[in-house]
mmCIF file of C-alpha atoms in Angstrom:
data_model
loop_
_atom_site.group_PDB
_atom_site.id
_atom_site.type_symbol
_atom_site.label_atom_id
_atom_site.label_comp_id
_atom_site.label_asym_id
_atom_site.label_seq_id
_atom_site.Cartn_x
_atom_site.Cartn_y
_atom_site.Cartn_z
ATOM 1 C CA MET A 1 -108.853 0.087 -162.966
ATOM 2 C CA GLN A 2 -108.618 3.566 -161.348
ATOM 3 C CA THR A 3 -105.740 3.757 -158.855
ATOM 4 C CA SER A 4 -106.017 7.382 -157.717
ATOM 5 C CA LEU A 5 -108.736 9.824 -156.772
ATOM 6 C CA ASN A 6 -108.786 13.578 -156.220
ATOM 7 C CA GLU A 7 -111.346 15.260 -153.964
ATOM 8 C CA ASP A 8 -111.867 18.879 -152.879
ATOM 9 C CA ILE A 9 -112.815 19.132 -149.215
ATOM 10 C CA ASN A 10 -114.089 22.243 -147.464
ATOM 11 C CA LEU A 11 -112.589 23.288 -144.148
ATOM 12 C CA SER A 12 -114.987 23.386 -141.212
ATOM 13 C CA ALA A 13 -114.958 24.390 -137.561
ATOM 14 C CA ALA A 14 -116.792 23.150 -134.496
ATOM 15 C CA ALA A 15 -119.333 25.567 -133.048
ATOM 16 C CA ARG A 16 -117.434 25.668 -129.745
ATOM 17 C CA VAL A 17 -114.609 27.552 -131.497
ATOM 18 C CA ILE A 18 -116.685 30.659 -130.716
ATOM 19 C CA TYR A 19 -116.088 30.078 -127.002
ATOM 20 C CA GLN A 20 -112.407 29.452 -127.567
ATOM 21 C CA LEU A 21 -112.020 32.619 -129.658
ATOM 22 C CA GLY A 22 -113.913 34.633 -127.066
ATOM 23 C CA GLU A 23 -111.598 33.459 -124.291
ATOM 24 C CA GLU A 24 -108.449 34.115 -126.339
ATOM 25 C CA LEU A 25 -109.305 37.435 -128.001
ATOM 26 C CA ILE A 26 -111.466 39.061 -125.319
ATOM 27 C CA SER A 27 -109.383 39.033 -122.139
ATOM 28 C CA ASP A 28 -112.155 40.015 -119.726
ATOM 29 C CA GLU A 29 -115.598 41.569 -119.405
ATOM 30 C CA PHE A 30 -114.335 45.160 -119.518
ATOM 31 C CA VAL A 31 -112.659 44.528 -122.865
ATOM 32 C CA ALA A 32 -115.933 42.987 -124.078
ATOM 33 C CA LEU A 33 -117.959 45.967 -122.858
ATOM 34 C CA ALA A 34 -115.504 48.410 -124.421
ATOM 35 C CA GLU A 35 -115.830 46.654 -127.796
ATOM 36 C CA LEU A 36 -119.619 47.039 -127.705
ATOM 37 C CA ILE A 37 -119.377 50.698 -126.677
ATOM 38 C CA LYS A 38 -117.061 51.242 -129.656
ATOM 39 C CA ASN A 39 -119.811 49.807 -131.863
ATOM 40 C CA ALA A 40 -122.232 52.429 -130.506
ATOM 41 C CA TYR A 41 -119.696 55.198 -131.153
ATOM 42 C CA ASP A 42 -119.069 53.936 -134.691
ATOM 43 C CA ALA A 43 -122.835 53.992 -135.276
ATOM 44 C CA ASP A 44 -122.937 57.789 -134.753
ATOM 45 C CA SER A 45 -124.632 57.563 -131.375
ATOM 46 C CA THR A 46 -124.591 60.588 -129.116
ATOM 47 C CA TYR A 47 -125.062 58.409 -126.034
ATOM 48 C CA VAL A 48 -124.871 54.834 -124.861
ATOM 49 C CA LYS A 49 -126.581 53.606 -121.707
ATOM 50 C CA ILE A 50 -125.421 50.434 -119.977
ATOM 51 C CA GLU A 51 -127.542 48.811 -117.279
ATOM 52 C CA ILE A 52 -126.003 45.866 -115.401
ATOM 53 C CA ASP A 53 -128.276 44.042 -112.963
ATOM 54 C CA THR A 54 -126.631 41.055 -111.309
ATOM 55 C CA LYS A 55 -129.609 40.280 -109.077
ATOM 56 C CA VAL A 56 -132.484 39.900 -111.532
ATOM 57 C CA VAL A 57 -133.650 36.397 -112.427
ATOM 58 C CA THR A 58 -134.451 36.081 -116.150
ATOM 59 C CA PRO A 59 -135.815 33.166 -118.208
ATOM 60 C CA ASN A 60 -132.225 32.674 -119.440
ATOM 61 C CA GLY A 61 -130.384 32.773 -116.133
ATOM 62 C CA ILE A 62 -129.372 35.206 -113.417
ATOM 63 C CA GLY A 63 -128.359 38.719 -114.392
ATOM 64 C CA ARG A 64 -129.032 41.068 -117.293
ATOM 65 C CA ILE A 65 -126.850 43.544 -119.188
ATOM 66 C CA THR A 66 -128.572 46.102 -121.423
ATOM 67 C CA ILE A 67 -126.613 48.304 -123.838
ATOM 68 C CA GLU A 68 -128.734 50.915 -125.628
ATOM 69 C CA ASP A 69 -127.743 53.654 -128.077
ATOM 70 C CA ASN A 70 -129.457 56.190 -130.345
ATOM 71 C CA GLY A 71 -127.231 55.617 -133.349
ATOM 72 C CA ASN A 72 -127.795 54.658 -136.972
ATOM 73 C CA GLY A 73 -129.153 51.211 -136.211
ATOM 74 C CA MET A 74 -128.660 48.295 -138.581
ATOM 75 C CA THR A 75 -130.300 47.487 -141.879
ATOM 76 C CA GLN A 76 -131.476 43.942 -142.501
ATOM 77 C CA LYS A 77 -128.331 43.135 -144.522
ATOM 78 C CA ILE A 78 -125.966 44.655 -141.952
ATOM 79 C CA LEU A 79 -127.694 42.679 -139.203
ATOM 80 C CA THR A 80 -127.509 39.338 -140.996
ATOM 81 C CA ASN A 81 -124.313 39.708 -143.058
ATOM 82 C CA ALA A 82 -122.113 41.877 -140.809
ATOM 83 C CA PHE A 83 -123.349 41.548 -137.231
ATOM 84 C CA LEU A 84 -123.726 37.767 -137.428
ATOM 85 C CA ARG A 85 -120.393 37.282 -139.181
ATOM 86 C CA ILE A 86 -117.355 36.846 -136.935
ATOM 87 C CA SER A 87 -114.378 39.113 -137.752
ATOM 88 C CA THR A 88 -116.131 40.834 -140.634
ATOM 89 C CA ASN A 89 -114.237 43.414 -142.715
ATOM 90 C CA PHE A 90 -117.250 45.754 -142.746
ATOM 91 C CA LYS A 91 -115.458 48.484 -140.779
ATOM 92 C CA LYS A 92 -112.328 48.158 -142.871
ATOM 93 C CA ILE A 93 -114.453 48.992 -145.893
ATOM 94 C CA GLU A 94 -116.490 51.672 -144.098
ATOM 95 C CA LYS A 95 -113.651 53.332 -142.156
ATOM 96 C CA PHE A 96 -115.682 56.434 -141.285
ATOM 97 C CA SER A 97 -119.205 56.653 -139.923
ATOM 98 C CA PRO A 98 -121.819 57.902 -142.412
ATOM 99 C CA TYR A 99 -123.265 60.783 -140.368
ATOM 100 C CA PHE A 100 -120.623 62.321 -138.052
ATOM 101 C CA ASN A 101 -117.729 61.007 -140.160
ATOM 102 C CA ARG A 102 -116.104 59.486 -137.079
ATOM 103 C CA ARG A 103 -113.064 57.297 -137.510
ATOM 104 C CA ALA A 104 -114.113 53.723 -136.664
ATOM 105 C CA LEU A 105 -112.869 52.550 -133.263
ATOM 106 C CA GLY A 106 -114.006 48.941 -133.498
ATOM 107 C CA GLU A 107 -111.966 47.497 -136.359
ATOM 108 C CA LYS A 108 -111.733 43.853 -135.294
ATOM 109 C CA GLY A 109 -115.319 42.775 -135.889
ATOM 110 C CA LEU A 110 -115.331 41.153 -132.474
ATOM 111 C CA GLY A 111 -118.656 42.440 -131.174
ATOM 112 C CA ARG A 112 -120.258 39.015 -131.313
ATOM 113 C CA LEU A 113 -117.432 37.447 -129.315
ATOM 114 C CA SER A 114 -117.763 40.270 -126.789
ATOM 115 C CA ILE A 115 -121.433 39.478 -126.258
ATOM 116 C CA GLN A 116 -120.617 35.803 -125.785
ATOM 117 C CA ARG A 117 -118.067 36.758 -123.132
ATOM 118 C CA LEU A 118 -120.736 38.660 -121.193
ATOM 119 C CA GLY A 119 -123.632 36.206 -121.112
ATOM 120 C CA GLU A 120 -125.478 33.191 -122.419
ATOM 121 C CA HIS A 121 -128.447 34.630 -124.310
ATOM 122 C CA ILE A 122 -128.637 37.706 -126.546
ATOM 123 C CA THR A 123 -131.494 39.769 -127.916
ATOM 124 C CA VAL A 124 -130.748 42.531 -130.433
ATOM 125 C CA GLU A 125 -133.388 45.159 -131.143
ATOM 126 C CA THR A 126 -132.542 47.616 -133.907
ATOM 127 C CA SER A 127 -134.239 50.153 -136.145
ATOM 128 C CA PRO A 128 -132.137 51.862 -138.838
ATOM 129 C CA ARG A 129 -131.981 55.575 -139.523
ATOM 130 C CA MET A 130 -132.249 55.033 -143.257
ATOM 131 C CA GLU A 131 -131.707 58.717 -144.052
ATOM 132 C CA ARG A 132 -128.208 58.401 -142.544
ATOM 133 C CA LEU A 133 -127.457 55.046 -144.169
ATOM 134 C CA GLU A 134 -128.559 56.129 -147.647
ATOM 135 C CA LYS A 135 -125.075 55.807 -149.164
ATOM 136 C CA ILE A 136 -124.251 52.353 -147.809
ATOM 137 C CA ALA A 137 -127.685 50.739 -147.773
ATOM 138 C CA SER A 138 -128.454 48.411 -150.661
ATOM 139 C CA LYS A 139 -131.537 48.702 -152.859
ATOM 140 C CA GLU A 140 -132.889 45.561 -151.194
ATOM 141 C CA ASP A 141 -132.365 47.119 -147.747
ATOM 142 C CA LYS A 142 -134.321 50.233 -148.712
ATOM 143 C CA GLU A 143 -137.197 48.204 -150.121
ATOM 144 C CA PHE A 144 -137.198 45.945 -147.064
ATOM 145 C CA TYR A 145 -137.250 48.974 -144.750
ATOM 146 C CA HIS A 146 -140.491 50.266 -146.290
ATOM 147 C CA ARG A 147 -142.168 47.010 -145.266
ATOM 148 C CA TYR A 148 -140.340 46.338 -141.977
ATOM 149 C CA ASN A 149 -138.518 48.983 -139.932
ATOM 150 C CA ARG A 150 -137.892 47.184 -136.645
ATOM 151 C CA TYR A 151 -135.737 44.076 -136.387
ATOM 152 C CA THR A 152 -135.218 41.709 -133.452
ATOM 153 C CA LEU A 153 -132.607 38.965 -133.335
ATOM 154 C CA LYS A 154 -132.362 36.247 -130.683
ATOM 155 C CA LEU A 155 -129.449 33.896 -130.149
ATOM 156 C CA ASP A 156 -128.858 31.360 -127.390
ATOM 157 C CA TRP A 157 -125.148 30.675 -126.874
ATOM 158 C CA THR A 158 -125.705 28.037 -124.189
ATOM 159 C CA ASN A 159 -126.787 25.010 -126.170
ATOM 160 C CA GLN A 160 -125.639 25.773 -129.698
ATOM 161 C CA PHE A 161 -121.976 26.530 -129.062
ATOM 162 C CA LYS A 162 -121.114 23.899 -126.452
ATOM 163 C CA ASP A 163 -122.029 20.870 -128.550
ATOM 164 C CA ASP A 164 -118.761 19.251 -129.636
ATOM 165 C CA ASP A 165 -120.405 17.617 -132.647
ATOM 166 C CA LYS A 166 -122.096 20.752 -133.966
ATOM 167 C CA ASP A 167 -120.537 22.644 -136.869
ATOM 168 C CA ILE A 168 -120.405 26.439 -136.763
ATOM 169 C CA SER A 169 -122.397 26.596 -140.000
ATOM 170 C CA ASP A 170 -125.273 24.815 -138.219
ATOM 171 C CA VAL A 171 -125.661 27.511 -135.566
ATOM 172 C CA GLN A 172 -128.768 29.584 -136.123
ATOM 173 C CA ALA A 173 -130.219 32.818 -134.807
ATOM 174 C CA THR A 174 -133.874 33.798 -135.069
ATOM 175 C CA CYS A 175 -134.828 37.149 -136.616
ATOM 176 C CA PHE A 176 -138.212 38.858 -136.311
ATOM 177 C CA TYR A 177 -139.236 41.718 -138.602
ATOM 178 C CA GLU A 178 -142.135 44.105 -138.045
ATOM 179 C CA PHE A 179 -143.337 47.583 -138.939
ATOM 180 C CA ASP A 180 -143.815 50.043 -136.092
ATOM 181 C CA ASN A 181 -144.704 53.703 -136.672
ATOM 182 C CA ASN A 182 -143.379 54.591 -133.215
ATOM 183 C CA CYS A 183 -140.217 52.486 -133.160
ATOM 184 C CA LYS A 184 -137.161 53.934 -131.421
ATOM 185 C CA LYS A 185 -134.181 54.440 -133.717
ATOM 186 C CA GLY A 186 -130.868 52.907 -132.738
ATOM 187 C CA THR A 187 -129.826 49.586 -131.268
ATOM 188 C CA LYS A 188 -130.397 47.821 -127.966
ATOM 189 C CA LEU A 189 -128.495 44.707 -126.870
ATOM 190 C CA ILE A 190 -129.932 42.608 -124.065
ATOM 191 C CA VAL A 191 -127.657 39.943 -122.599
ATOM 192 C CA GLU A 192 -129.224 37.542 -120.085
ATOM 193 C CA GLY A 193 -127.585 34.918 -117.947
ATOM 194 C CA ILE A 194 -124.416 36.833 -116.976
ATOM 195 C CA ARG A 195 -121.447 34.489 -117.149
ATOM 196 C CA ASN A 196 -119.347 36.057 -114.385
ATOM 197 C CA LEU A 197 -121.562 37.757 -111.820
ATOM 198 C CA ASP A 198 -118.754 38.424 -109.329
ATOM 199 C CA PHE A 199 -116.834 40.456 -111.916
ATOM 200 C CA TRP A 200 -119.360 43.275 -111.650
ATOM 201 C CA ASN A 201 -118.903 44.000 -107.944
ATOM 202 C CA PHE A 202 -118.735 47.806 -107.878
ATOM 203 C CA ASP A 203 -115.640 48.881 -105.959
ATOM 204 C CA LYS A 204 -112.869 51.478 -106.401
ATOM 205 C CA LYS A 205 -110.984 49.207 -108.783
ATOM 206 C CA THR A 206 -114.081 48.811 -110.973
ATOM 207 C CA GLU A 207 -114.694 52.561 -110.962
ATOM 208 C CA SER A 208 -111.064 53.248 -111.865
ATOM 209 C CA ARG A 209 -111.175 50.804 -114.801
ATOM 210 C CA ILE A 210 -114.400 52.359 -116.074
ATOM 211 C CA LYS A 211 -112.857 55.832 -116.022
ATOM 212 C CA THR A 212 -109.591 54.814 -117.672
ATOM 213 C CA GLU A 213 -110.541 51.991 -120.052
ATOM 214 C CA ILE A 214 -114.110 52.962 -120.960
ATOM 215 C CA PHE A 215 -114.259 56.745 -120.660
ATOM 216 C CA GLY A 216 -110.686 57.076 -121.931
ATOM 217 C CA MET A 217 -111.754 55.855 -125.384
ATOM 218 C CA VAL A 218 -113.494 59.124 -126.198
ATOM 219 C CA SER A 219 -112.153 62.658 -126.112
ATOM 220 C CA PRO A 220 -113.881 64.563 -123.271
ATOM 221 C CA PHE A 221 -113.383 67.837 -125.132
ATOM 222 C CA SER A 222 -116.012 66.911 -127.719
ATOM 223 C CA GLN A 223 -118.726 66.493 -125.092
ATOM 224 C CA LYS A 224 -120.217 69.944 -125.674
ATOM 225 C CA ASN A 225 -120.611 69.809 -129.437
ATOM 226 C CA LYS A 226 -122.988 67.901 -131.678
ATOM 227 C CA GLN A 227 -120.620 64.943 -131.842
ATOM 228 C CA ARG A 228 -120.657 64.414 -128.099
ATOM 229 C CA PHE A 229 -120.669 60.813 -126.969
ATOM 230 C CA LEU A 230 -122.021 60.347 -123.463
ATOM 231 C CA ILE A 231 -121.448 57.052 -121.679
ATOM 232 C CA LYS A 232 -123.628 56.200 -118.709
ATOM 233 C CA ILE A 233 -123.071 52.977 -116.790
ATOM 234 C CA ASN A 234 -125.329 51.708 -114.003
ATOM 235 C CA ILE A 235 -124.190 48.669 -112.024
ATOM 236 C CA ASP A 236 -126.758 47.417 -109.509
ATOM 237 C CA GLY A 237 -128.075 50.927 -108.874
ATOM 238 C CA ARG A 238 -124.742 52.771 -108.833
ATOM 239 C CA THR A 239 -124.274 55.145 -111.763
ATOM 240 C CA ILE A 240 -121.142 56.626 -113.272
ATOM 241 C CA SER A 241 -120.951 58.853 -116.368
ATOM 242 C CA ASN A 242 -118.413 60.718 -118.496
ATOM 243 C CA HIS A 243 -120.711 63.754 -118.630
ATOM 244 C CA LEU A 244 -118.218 65.976 -116.810
ATOM 245 C CA ILE A 245 -114.539 66.344 -117.664
ATOM 246 C CA ASP A 246 -112.457 64.908 -114.827
ATOM 247 C CA GLU A 247 -108.894 66.253 -114.884
ATOM 248 C CA ASP A 248 -107.689 63.287 -112.828
ATOM 249 C CA VAL A 249 -109.150 60.877 -115.381
ATOM 250 C CA LEU A 250 -107.402 62.748 -118.191
ATOM 251 C CA ASN A 251 -104.125 62.523 -116.335
ATOM 252 C CA ILE A 252 -104.505 58.799 -115.640
ATOM 253 C CA SER A 253 -105.681 57.801 -119.123
ATOM 254 C CA SER A 254 -103.196 59.902 -121.121
ATOM 255 C CA ASP A 255 -99.873 58.588 -122.423
ATOM 256 C CA ILE A 256 -98.315 62.034 -122.700
ATOM 257 C CA ASN A 257 -98.495 65.224 -120.651
ATOM 258 C CA VAL A 258 -97.851 68.541 -122.403
ATOM 259 C CA ARG A 259 -97.136 71.704 -120.456
ATOM 260 C CA PHE A 260 -97.176 75.201 -121.934
ATOM 261 C CA LYS A 261 -95.473 78.216 -120.390
ATOM 262 C CA PHE A 262 -95.544 81.686 -121.867
ATOM 263 C CA SER A 263 -93.105 84.215 -120.434
ATOM 264 C CA GLU A 264 -91.578 87.391 -121.851
ATOM 265 C CA TRP A 265 -92.895 86.660 -125.336
ATOM 266 C CA ASN A 266 -91.373 83.177 -125.294
ATOM 267 C CA LEU A 267 -93.488 80.040 -125.506
ATOM 268 C CA LYS A 268 -92.004 77.008 -123.807
ATOM 269 C CA ILE A 269 -93.482 73.576 -124.546
ATOM 270 C CA GLU A 270 -92.551 70.664 -122.318
ATOM 271 C CA ILE A 271 -93.579 67.133 -123.362
ATOM 272 C CA LEU A 272 -93.505 64.375 -120.755
ATOM 273 C CA TYR A 273 -93.760 60.785 -122.006
ATOM 274 C CA LYS A 274 -95.107 58.215 -119.564
ATOM 275 C CA LYS A 275 -93.923 54.614 -119.352
ATOM 276 C CA LYS A 276 -97.111 53.273 -120.917
ATOM 277 C CA TYR A 277 -96.421 55.378 -124.007
ATOM 278 C CA PHE A 278 -93.212 53.444 -124.632
ATOM 279 C CA TYR A 279 -94.922 50.142 -123.795
ATOM 280 C CA ARG A 280 -97.604 50.930 -126.376
ATOM 281 C CA ILE A 281 -94.985 51.742 -129.030
ATOM 282 C CA LEU A 282 -93.086 48.562 -128.133
ATOM 283 C CA ASP A 283 -96.260 46.472 -128.458
ATOM 284 C CA LYS A 284 -96.886 47.903 -131.936
ATOM 285 C CA ILE A 285 -93.304 47.130 -133.007
ATOM 286 C CA ILE A 286 -93.546 43.542 -131.714
ATOM 287 C CA LEU A 287 -96.909 43.039 -133.447
ATOM 288 C CA CYS A 288 -95.483 44.392 -136.714
ATOM 289 C CA MET A 289 -92.453 42.084 -136.423
ATOM 290 C CA GLU A 290 -94.647 39.039 -135.769
ATOM 291 C CA LYS A 291 -96.786 39.850 -138.816
ATOM 292 C CA ASN A 292 -93.620 39.961 -140.910
ATOM 293 C CA GLY A 293 -92.379 36.536 -139.856
ATOM 294 C CA PHE A 294 -90.216 37.292 -136.824
ATOM 295 C CA ASP A 295 -90.495 34.965 -133.857
ATOM 296 C CA PRO A 296 -92.302 36.449 -130.833
ATOM 297 C CA PRO A 297 -89.930 37.749 -128.135
ATOM 298 C CA CYS A 298 -89.220 35.568 -125.141
ATOM 299 C CA VAL A 299 -87.920 36.360 -121.675
ATOM 300 C CA ILE A 300 -84.449 34.922 -121.026
#
């Protein structure tokens, strides 16, 4: 008579873990928006346009956020295997963009969680620039592209991720593939049913956060060359852009100020470190310590 039994059991997770991760890892809507703008930058876009309409009534709820870029777009494999995979290592493997050779800003693979933080329903429209993606596109991707060059993905967060009994592996998105001779290259994200409508009230605080947290991600000094990255944000009819270099924004967003003085053939360089510079260094040290087994610091 057998008295013992061994069994291998796979780990699983409830679908609602997506909501929990979104709340924990994406602190607010600006962090979510910044993560998606980083994705556009990493895709070799020269611009990203964000339209936020908190008044419009859509089939999926009140409010719509549209994020559109003219970047590399996504191949069918990138869309299904990287975009739909939470915390993918795709950008750790591809650390530099294929066309402008930009260093990847979005390294966490948290774009999907960012979208969930913004709204309830997502539509992704993308068409790849296959000539730019030649080195990283698979043979299957290239063959697929000759038959279908425009891809649309739809995902409803509302019902699928709030069911306590539903496993994350059971969550499904719907993809549509078509061929369009006049398709626009790049990627457009459409988020409907804004989760926090009041967050997007356009006031001085909102404008200040856009200038420091959003525009501060990209060097303004590259805005006149071929690698320029223009960010244009429209919130309920009010538009703000990083098209022009704002010295005040540079001063606010920088960690360090450097002053140069040339007098009597002597060059004097004065470096001023701001408080947030030391806070940033301290945060990196604490994070490194935690990764190496040290207990997180506590306030006594």
